[in-house]
Each structure stands twice: as C-alpha cells, then as structure tokens.
Amino acid sequence: MTELSTNGVVAYTIENGIAWVKYNRPDKRNAQSPTLNRDMMEVLDALEFRDDVGVLVLTGEGEAFCAGMDLKEYFRETEAQGLGATRRVQREAYGWWRRLRWYQKPTIAMVNGWCFGGAYGPLFACDLAFAADEAQFGLSEINWGILPGGGATKVATELLPFRKAMYHAMMGENIDGKTAADWGLVNESLPLAQLKERVTEVANVLLKKNPVALKATKDAVRRVGIMSYDDAEDYLIRAQEAANSYDNDGRKEGIKQFIDEKSYKPGLGAYDKDRVKV
Ligand code: COA
C-alpha cells in the first residue's frame, strides 16, 4: 500500500523490508520545493527506526528523479520574503539531506530520469546509487546564472576527478546514466526497464547483512576520507567497539558459523544473522 506525506508530494511503499520513497511531484519534475523538503523530512523521520524497513530507496515518480531546487517556490518566492525565509528553506533542504547522509538504514538512490543541481545533495547522501541509462544528470545552475550551491559543487568534487568536476560545473551540459557511472556519480547504469530489479537485488543483499555493522561501515566510509591514516585507524577501532555495545554477538556468531559449523564462507556471502537477534 502506498502512503502519502502530509502534502502528498512524497509517496512511500514498504515491501519485503525495502522502503521505496518517491519524490511525488511528477508534474513539476519532482523539483524540491520547501513543502517537498518538509514532507521528505517527515517521511525520513517516520521510516528511520521502523523494524519493517531494512533499506531505503529514494526515487522519483514520472520522468524525473528530481529536477533540482524549485526555481519558483524555493528561490524566487522565498527570496521575496527576505533573509529569514531564505535561511529557513535552506535549513529544511540541507536538513533532510544531512539526515539521509547519516541515516540509520542503508540507502540507495534509484535515478530514474532527470537529475539536476539540488538533486545532487540527496544523490550523494544515499550510500549507493543506480541510474537508468536514459537518466540525464546536470549541474544546470550555470545555465540559469548561479553557481552549483546547496552542496552540489562539493558533491561534484567528492565524486568526480578535478577536470570532470570543473567541466561538469562550468559547461552546463548533461550526461546520461552510462557516463554518470563511468565518471563515478553512480555505481551502475542499466536500462530503465531493468533498474528496479537490479536495485531490489542489491537491497536484498544488504538486508542479509548485520545492520549494526552496516551502519558502522557506511559512516566509516564517509568519515575516514578527511582523516590521516593514524586517525582513521584509531576511529575504526573505536567505531567497531561502539558497534559492539549494540551488537556484541553478531560477529561471534559469524565466526562460529564459519569456523565451527562450516555453514557458510565469509568470502562468499553473509552469515545467517537471524540466528542471533540484534
Ligand atoms: N523548478 C521549478 N519548476 C520546475 C523545475 C524546477 N527546477 N523543473 C521543472 N519545473 C516545472 C516547469 O516549470 C513546468 O511547470 P508548468 O507545467 O507549470 O509550466 C513543469 O515543471 C514541467 O517542466 P517542463 O520544463 O515543461 O518539462 P520538460 O520535461 O520539458 O523538461 C527539464 C524537463 C527537467 C529539462 C526542465 O523542466 C528543466 O530544465 N528544469 C529545470 C532544471 C534545473 O535547472 N533545476 C535547478 C537546479 S538547482
């Protein structure tokens, strides 16, 4: 059953442990209006700690993943209300992207179509990203006269080599899903008709992993980038020991099932986590 957010601009369905969260403004190509940003935070809040949600997938209804910020509602109408209103809508937008970057559950962006500018925040916020070959990605800001703000420039430099980031930001040309995968904006690109099946397959692999270890892992990958080797080494020890305080049996069970029971091989797949309740 599909549920709608308060204002109907976000839709979600939970199926077999996967929350399919959709931008639901297809007539506006899922542009991020202040209302949409508020509704998205509401939905992320509602889903984050539900036991029936193991993976969250973010995608778009209709032809667009998300056509970036809403030029009318987010920029023009808000700017007309002054500084306070501008800062408030920025906080709401950046707020849900930040929530998504550090979300409790693993997250996957399923880029089904247009993906512009302000959509790069949530794209980067998702741990993994899969695109349709038919999708179009662009830092279109330069085409309407601004720099790629709202973190978009940072996303480009995090994910792309310098020359590609600079070209992408300065030229305002779009790239398709395949090029986005070649450049590293997404993990993979495949025909739209196969996209959901592939994302489901990936989500199902994640659902079999130890959820405490997954959260520790995704945070570690995001955090160690700016650390020195020694700092990272130390952080990773602390992070694992902190994870142990929530799940002190999972890894012991993982060792037991391999070494004693020989029921699986970690090199080839995950242990049966359901035999120990986290
Ligand atoms: N902000 C506000 N409205 C937007 C929007 C955005 N970012 N993107 C699309 N829309 C609206 C259009 O104004 C139009 O509204 P209307 O039906 O009331 O006239 C509706 O969505 C459909 O858009 P349209 O341009 O007719 O669709 P299309 O399929 O021909 O083109 C795009 C799709 C995505 C190429 C085009 O809408 C576009 O360039 N959008 C802006 C992308 C962008 O630069 N985003 C900002 C990045 S920060």
CSV table of C-alpha atoms and ligand atoms in Angstrom, one decimal:
chain,number,residue,atom,x,y,z
A,1,MET,CA,0.0,0.0,0.0
A,2,THR,CA,1.3,3.4,-0.9
A,3,GLU,CA,1.3,6.1,1.8
A,4,LEU,CA,1.5,9.8,1.1
A,5,SER,CA,3.2,12.6,3.1
A,6,THR,CA,1.1,15.4,4.7
A,7,ASN,CA,1.1,17.4,1.5
A,8,GLY,CA,1.2,14.4,-0.9
A,9,VAL,CA,4.5,15.4,-2.5
A,10,VAL,CA,6.3,12.3,-1.1
A,11,ALA,CA,5.0,8.8,-1.5
A,12,TYR,CA,6.3,5.6,0.0
A,13,THR,CA,5.7,1.9,0.0
A,14,ILE,CA,7.2,-0.7,2.2
A,15,GLU,CA,7.7,-4.1,0.6
A,16,ASN,CA,9.7,-7.0,2.0
A,17,GLY,CA,12.0,-4.8,4.1
A,18,ILE,CA,12.6,-2.2,1.4
A,19,ALA,CA,11.1,1.3,1.8
A,20,TRP,CA,10.5,2.8,-1.7
A,21,VAL,CA,10.4,6.5,-1.2
A,22,LYS,CA,9.4,8.6,-4.1
A,23,TYR,CA,9.5,12.3,-4.9
A,24,ASN,CA,5.9,12.7,-5.9
A,25,ARG,CA,5.6,16.0,-7.9
A,26,PRO,CA,5.9,14.5,-11.4
A,27,ASP,CA,4.1,17.4,-13.0
A,28,LYS,CA,6.9,19.7,-11.7
A,29,ARG,CA,9.6,17.1,-12.5
A,30,ASN,CA,9.9,16.5,-8.7
A,31,ALA,CA,11.6,19.8,-8.1
A,32,GLN,CA,12.4,20.4,-4.4
A,33,SER,CA,10.0,23.0,-3.1
A,34,PRO,CA,10.1,24.0,0.5
A,35,THR,CA,6.9,21.9,1.0
A,36,LEU,CA,8.6,18.9,-0.5
A,37,ASN,CA,11.6,19.3,1.6
A,38,ARG,CA,9.5,19.4,4.8
A,39,ASP,CA,7.5,16.3,3.7
A,40,MET,CA,10.7,14.4,2.9
A,41,MET,CA,12.0,15.0,6.4
A,42,GLU,CA,8.7,13.9,7.8
A,43,VAL,CA,8.9,10.6,5.8
A,44,LEU,CA,12.5,10.0,6.7
A,45,ASP,CA,11.6,10.5,10.4
A,46,ALA,CA,8.7,8.1,10.1
A,47,LEU,CA,10.8,5.4,8.5
A,48,GLU,CA,14.2,5.5,10.1
A,49,PHE,CA,13.7,3.2,13.1
A,50,ARG,CA,10.8,1.0,11.8
A,51,ASP,CA,11.6,-2.7,12.2
A,52,ASP,CA,10.0,-3.5,8.8
A,53,VAL,CA,12.4,-1.2,7.0
A,54,GLY,CA,15.9,-2.5,6.4
A,55,VAL,CA,16.9,-0.5,3.3
A,56,LEU,CA,15.6,2.8,1.9
A,57,VAL,CA,15.4,3.5,-1.8
A,58,LEU,CA,14.9,7.1,-3.0
A,59,THR,CA,13.5,7.5,-6.5
A,60,GLY,CA,11.1,9.7,-8.5
A,61,GLU,CA,7.6,9.4,-9.8
A,62,GLY,CA,7.3,10.0,-13.5
A,63,GLU,CA,10.0,11.2,-15.9
A,64,ALA,CA,12.3,12.8,-13.3
A,65,PHE,CA,14.3,11.6,-10.4
A,66,CYS,CA,14.5,15.3,-9.3
A,67,ALA,CA,14.9,18.5,-11.3
A,68,GLY,CA,16.8,20.2,-8.5
A,69,MET,CA,15.5,23.0,-6.4
A,70,ASP,CA,12.2,24.6,-7.3
A,71,LEU,CA,13.2,27.9,-9.0
A,72,LYS,CA,9.8,29.5,-8.3
A,73,GLU,CA,9.0,28.3,-4.8
A,74,TYR,CA,12.5,27.7,-3.3
A,75,PHE,CA,14.3,30.6,-4.9
A,76,ARG,CA,12.0,33.4,-6.2
A,77,GLU,CA,9.1,33.3,-3.8
A,78,THR,CA,11.3,32.7,-0.7
A,79,GLU,CA,13.9,35.3,-1.6
A,80,ALA,CA,11.0,37.8,-1.9
A,81,GLN,CA,10.3,37.1,1.8
A,82,GLY,CA,13.8,38.1,2.9
A,83,LEU,CA,16.8,36.6,4.7
A,84,GLY,CA,14.9,34.7,7.4
A,85,ALA,CA,12.7,32.8,5.0
A,86,THR,CA,15.7,32.0,2.8
A,87,ARG,CA,17.7,30.6,5.6
A,88,ARG,CA,14.7,28.6,6.8
A,89,VAL,CA,14.2,26.8,3.5
A,90,GLN,CA,17.9,26.2,3.2
A,91,ARG,CA,17.9,24.6,6.6
A,92,GLU,CA,15.0,22.4,5.7
A,93,ALA,CA,16.5,21.2,2.4
A,94,TYR,CA,20.0,20.7,3.8
A,95,GLY,CA,18.5,19.2,6.9
A,96,TRP,CA,16.9,16.2,5.2
A,97,TRP,CA,20.0,15.6,3.0
A,98,ARG,CA,22.1,15.5,6.1
A,99,ARG,CA,19.7,13.2,7.8
A,100,LEU,CA,19.9,11.0,4.8
A,101,ARG,CA,23.8,11.1,4.7
A,102,TRP,CA,23.8,9.7,8.2
A,103,TYR,CA,20.7,7.6,8.0
A,104,GLN,CA,20.4,4.6,10.3
A,105,LYS,CA,19.5,2.3,7.4
A,106,PRO,CA,21.4,1.7,4.1
A,107,THR,CA,20.2,4.0,1.4
A,108,ILE,CA,20.1,3.7,-2.4
A,109,ALA,CA,19.3,6.4,-5.0
A,110,MET,CA,17.5,4.9,-7.9
A,111,VAL,CA,17.9,7.6,-10.6
A,112,ASN,CA,15.1,7.0,-13.0
A,113,GLY,CA,15.3,10.2,-15.0
A,114,TRP,CA,16.3,13.9,-14.8
A,115,CYS,CA,18.7,14.7,-12.0
A,116,PHE,CA,19.8,18.3,-11.7
A,117,GLY,CA,21.7,20.6,-9.3
A,118,GLY,CA,19.9,20.4,-6.0
A,119,ALA,CA,19.3,16.7,-6.5
A,120,TYR,CA,23.0,16.1,-6.2
A,121,GLY,CA,22.7,16.6,-2.4
A,122,PRO,CA,20.3,13.6,-1.9
A,123,LEU,CA,22.1,11.7,-4.6
A,124,PHE,CA,25.4,11.9,-2.6
A,125,ALA,CA,23.5,11.4,0.6
A,126,CYS,CA,22.5,7.9,-0.5
A,127,ASP,CA,25.1,5.3,0.2
A,128,LEU,CA,24.7,3.7,-3.2
A,129,ALA,CA,23.3,5.0,-6.5
A,130,PHE,CA,22.0,3.2,-9.6
A,131,ALA,CA,20.8,5.0,-12.7
A,132,ALA,CA,18.8,4.3,-15.8
A,133,ASP,CA,20.9,4.7,-19.0
A,134,GLU,CA,18.1,7.1,-20.0
A,135,ALA,CA,18.6,9.3,-17.0
A,136,GLN,CA,20.2,12.8,-17.5
A,137,PHE,CA,22.5,14.4,-14.9
A,138,GLY,CA,23.5,18.0,-15.0
A,139,LEU,CA,24.8,20.9,-12.9
A,140,SER,CA,22.4,23.2,-14.7
A,141,GLU,CA,22.9,26.1,-12.3
A,142,ILE,CA,25.3,27.9,-14.6
A,143,ASN,CA,22.6,27.8,-17.3
A,144,TRP,CA,20.4,30.0,-15.2
A,145,GLY,CA,23.1,32.1,-13.7
A,146,ILE,CA,24.2,30.8,-10.4
A,147,LEU,CA,27.0,28.5,-9.0
A,148,PRO,CA,26.1,25.0,-8.0
A,149,GLY,CA,25.2,25.7,-4.4
A,150,GLY,CA,23.5,23.7,-1.8
A,151,GLY,CA,26.4,21.4,-1.7
A,152,ALA,CA,26.3,20.5,-5.4
A,153,THR,CA,29.8,21.7,-6.1
A,154,LYS,CA,31.1,19.7,-3.1
A,155,VAL,CA,29.3,16.6,-4.4
A,156,ALA,CA,31.0,17.1,-7.8
A,157,THR,CA,34.4,17.4,-6.3
A,158,GLU,CA,33.8,14.5,-3.9
A,159,LEU,CA,32.7,12.1,-6.6
A,160,LEU,CA,34.5,13.3,-9.8
A,161,PRO,CA,38.1,13.9,-10.7
A,162,PHE,CA,39.0,17.7,-10.9
A,163,ARG,CA,38.8,18.1,-14.7
A,164,LYS,CA,35.5,16.4,-14.9
A,165,ALA,CA,34.1,18.3,-11.9
A,166,MET,CA,35.2,21.6,-13.5
A,167,TYR,CA,33.8,20.7,-16.9
A,168,HIS,CA,30.5,19.5,-15.4
A,169,ALA,CA,30.0,22.6,-13.3
A,170,MET,CA,31.1,25.2,-15.9
A,171,MET,CA,29.6,23.8,-19.1
A,172,GLY,CA,26.0,23.0,-18.0
A,173,GLU,CA,25.9,20.0,-20.3
A,174,ASN,CA,24.1,16.9,-19.3
A,175,ILE,CA,25.5,13.4,-19.1
A,176,ASP,CA,23.5,10.2,-19.4
A,177,GLY,CA,23.4,7.3,-16.9
A,178,LYS,CA,26.2,5.4,-18.5
A,179,THR,CA,28.5,8.4,-18.5
A,180,ALA,CA,27.5,9.1,-14.8
A,181,ALA,CA,28.6,5.5,-14.0
A,182,ASP,CA,31.8,5.9,-15.9
A,183,TRP,CA,32.5,9.1,-14.1
A,184,GLY,CA,31.6,7.7,-10.7
A,185,LEU,CA,28.5,9.7,-9.9
A,186,VAL,CA,26.6,6.4,-9.6
A,187,ASN,CA,27.6,2.8,-9.1
A,188,GLU,CA,26.0,1.4,-12.2
A,189,SER,CA,23.7,2.3,-15.0
A,190,LEU,CA,21.3,0.0,-16.8
A,191,PRO,CA,18.3,0.2,-19.0
A,192,LEU,CA,15.3,1.8,-17.2
A,193,ALA,CA,13.3,-1.4,-17.6
A,194,GLN,CA,15.8,-3.3,-15.5
A,195,LEU,CA,16.6,-0.6,-12.9
A,196,LYS,CA,14.1,-1.6,-10.2
A,197,GLU,CA,15.0,-5.3,-10.5
A,198,ARG,CA,18.7,-4.5,-10.0
A,199,VAL,CA,18.1,-2.2,-7.1
A,200,THR,CA,15.9,-4.8,-5.5
A,201,GLU,CA,18.7,-7.4,-5.9
A,202,VAL,CA,21.2,-5.0,-4.3
A,203,ALA,CA,18.8,-4.1,-1.4
A,204,ASN,CA,18.2,-7.8,-0.8
A,205,VAL,CA,21.9,-8.4,-0.4
A,206,LEU,CA,22.0,-5.6,2.1
A,207,LEU,CA,19.0,-6.9,4.0
A,208,LYS,CA,21.0,-10.1,4.8
A,209,LYS,CA,23.9,-8.2,6.4
A,210,ASN,CA,24.3,-7.4,10.1
A,211,PRO,CA,22.5,-4.0,10.4
A,212,VAL,CA,24.7,-2.6,13.2
A,213,ALA,CA,27.8,-3.5,11.1
A,214,LEU,CA,26.3,-1.8,8.0
A,215,LYS,CA,25.6,1.5,9.8
A,216,ALA,CA,29.2,1.4,11.3
A,217,THR,CA,30.6,0.7,7.8
A,218,LYS,CA,28.7,3.4,5.9
A,219,ASP,CA,29.6,6.0,8.5
A,220,ALA,CA,33.2,4.9,8.4
A,221,VAL,CA,33.4,5.2,4.7
A,222,ARG,CA,32.1,8.8,4.8
A,223,ARG,CA,34.2,9.8,7.8
A,224,VAL,CA,37.7,8.5,7.2
A,225,GLY,CA,38.2,10.4,3.9
A,226,ILE,CA,39.4,13.5,5.6
A,227,MET,CA,41.3,11.7,8.4
A,228,SER,CA,45.0,10.9,8.5
A,229,TYR,CA,45.8,7.2,8.3
A,230,ASP,CA,46.5,7.1,12.1
A,231,ASP,CA,43.3,9.0,12.9
A,232,ALA,CA,41.3,6.6,10.7
A,233,GLU,CA,42.9,3.6,12.2
A,234,ASP,CA,42.0,4.8,15.7
A,235,TYR,CA,38.5,5.9,14.7
A,236,LEU,CA,37.8,2.4,13.2
A,237,ILE,CA,38.8,0.7,16.4
A,238,ARG,CA,36.5,3.0,18.4
A,239,ALA,CA,33.7,2.7,15.9
A,240,GLN,CA,33.8,-1.1,16.0
A,241,GLU,CA,33.9,-1.2,19.8
A,242,ALA,CA,31.0,1.2,19.9
A,243,ALA,CA,29.1,-1.1,17.5
A,244,ASN,CA,29.8,-3.9,19.8
A,245,SER,CA,27.9,-2.2,22.5
A,246,TYR,CA,24.7,-2.6,20.4
A,247,ASP,CA,25.6,-6.0,18.9
A,248,ASN,CA,28.1,-8.0,20.9
A,249,ASP,CA,27.1,-11.4,19.5
A,250,GLY,CA,26.8,-10.9,15.7
A,251,ARG,CA,30.5,-11.2,14.9
A,252,LYS,CA,31.0,-14.0,17.3
A,253,GLU,CA,28.1,-15.9,15.6
A,254,GLY,CA,29.7,-15.0,12.2
A,255,ILE,CA,33.0,-16.6,13.3
A,256,LYS,CA,31.2,-19.6,14.8
A,257,GLN,CA,29.1,-20.4,11.7
A,258,PHE,CA,32.3,-20.3,9.6
A,259,ILE,CA,34.9,-21.9,11.9
A,260,ASP,CA,32.8,-24.4,13.9
A,261,GLU,CA,29.7,-25.1,11.9
A,262,LYS,CA,31.1,-24.6,8.4
A,263,SER,CA,27.7,-23.4,7.3
A,264,TYR,CA,28.9,-20.5,5.1
A,265,LYS,CA,32.1,-18.8,3.9
A,266,PRO,CA,32.5,-15.1,4.6
A,267,GLY,CA,34.4,-14.8,1.4
A,268,LEU,CA,31.3,-15.9,-0.5
A,269,GLY,CA,28.4,-14.4,1.4
A,270,ALA,CA,26.9,-13.4,4.8
A,271,TYR,CA,26.3,-15.5,7.9
A,272,ASP,CA,22.8,-16.2,8.9
A,273,LYS,CA,22.2,-13.2,11.1
A,274,ASP,CA,18.7,-14.2,12.1
A,275,ARG,CA,20.1,-16.9,14.4
A,276,VAL,CA,21.2,-14.1,16.7
A,277,LYS,CA,18.8,-11.3,17.5
A,278,VAL,CA,20.4,-7.9,17.4
B,1,COA,N1,11.8,24.5,-10.6
B,1,COA,C1,10.5,24.9,-10.8
B,1,COA,N2,9.7,24.3,-11.7
B,1,COA,C2,10.2,23.3,-12.4
B,1,COA,C3,11.5,22.9,-12.3
B,1,COA,C4,12.3,23.5,-11.3
B,1,COA,N3,13.6,23.1,-11.1
B,1,COA,N4,11.7,21.9,-13.2
B,1,COA,C5,10.6,21.7,-13.8
B,1,COA,N5,9.7,22.6,-13.4
B,1,COA,C6,8.3,22.8,-13.8
B,1,COA,C7,8.2,23.6,-15.1
B,1,COA,O1,8.2,25.0,-14.8
B,1,COA,C8,6.9,23.1,-15.6
B,1,COA,O2,5.8,23.7,-14.9
B,1,COA,P1,4.4,24.2,-15.6
B,1,COA,O3,3.8,22.8,-16.1
B,1,COA,O4,3.6,24.8,-14.6
B,1,COA,O5,4.8,25.0,-16.8
B,1,COA,C9,6.8,21.6,-15.2
B,1,COA,O6,7.7,21.5,-14.1
B,1,COA,C10,7.3,20.7,-16.3
B,1,COA,O7,8.5,21.2,-16.8
B,1,COA,P2,9.0,21.2,-18.3
B,1,COA,O8,10.2,22.1,-18.4
B,1,COA,O9,7.8,21.6,-19.1
B,1,COA,O10,9.3,19.7,-18.5
B,1,COA,P3,10.3,19.0,-19.7
B,1,COA,O11,10.1,17.6,-19.5
B,1,COA,O12,10.1,19.6,-21.0
B,1,COA,O13,11.8,19.4,-19.2
B,1,COA,C11,13.6,19.6,-17.5
B,1,COA,C12,12.3,18.8,-18.0
B,1,COA,C13,14.0,19.0,-16.2
B,1,COA,C14,14.7,19.5,-18.6
B,1,COA,C15,13.2,21.1,-17.3
B,1,COA,O14,12.0,21.2,-16.6
B,1,COA,C16,14.2,21.9,-16.6
B,1,COA,O15,15.2,22.3,-17.2
B,1,COA,N6,14.1,22.1,-15.3
B,1,COA,C17,15.0,22.9,-14.5
B,1,COA,C18,16.2,22.1,-14.1
B,1,COA,C19,17.1,22.9,-13.3
B,1,COA,O16,17.9,23.7,-13.7
B,1,COA,N7,17.0,22.8,-12.0
B,1,COA,C20,17.6,23.6,-11.0
B,1,COA,C21,18.8,23.0,-10.5
B,1,COA,S1,19.2,23.8,-8.9
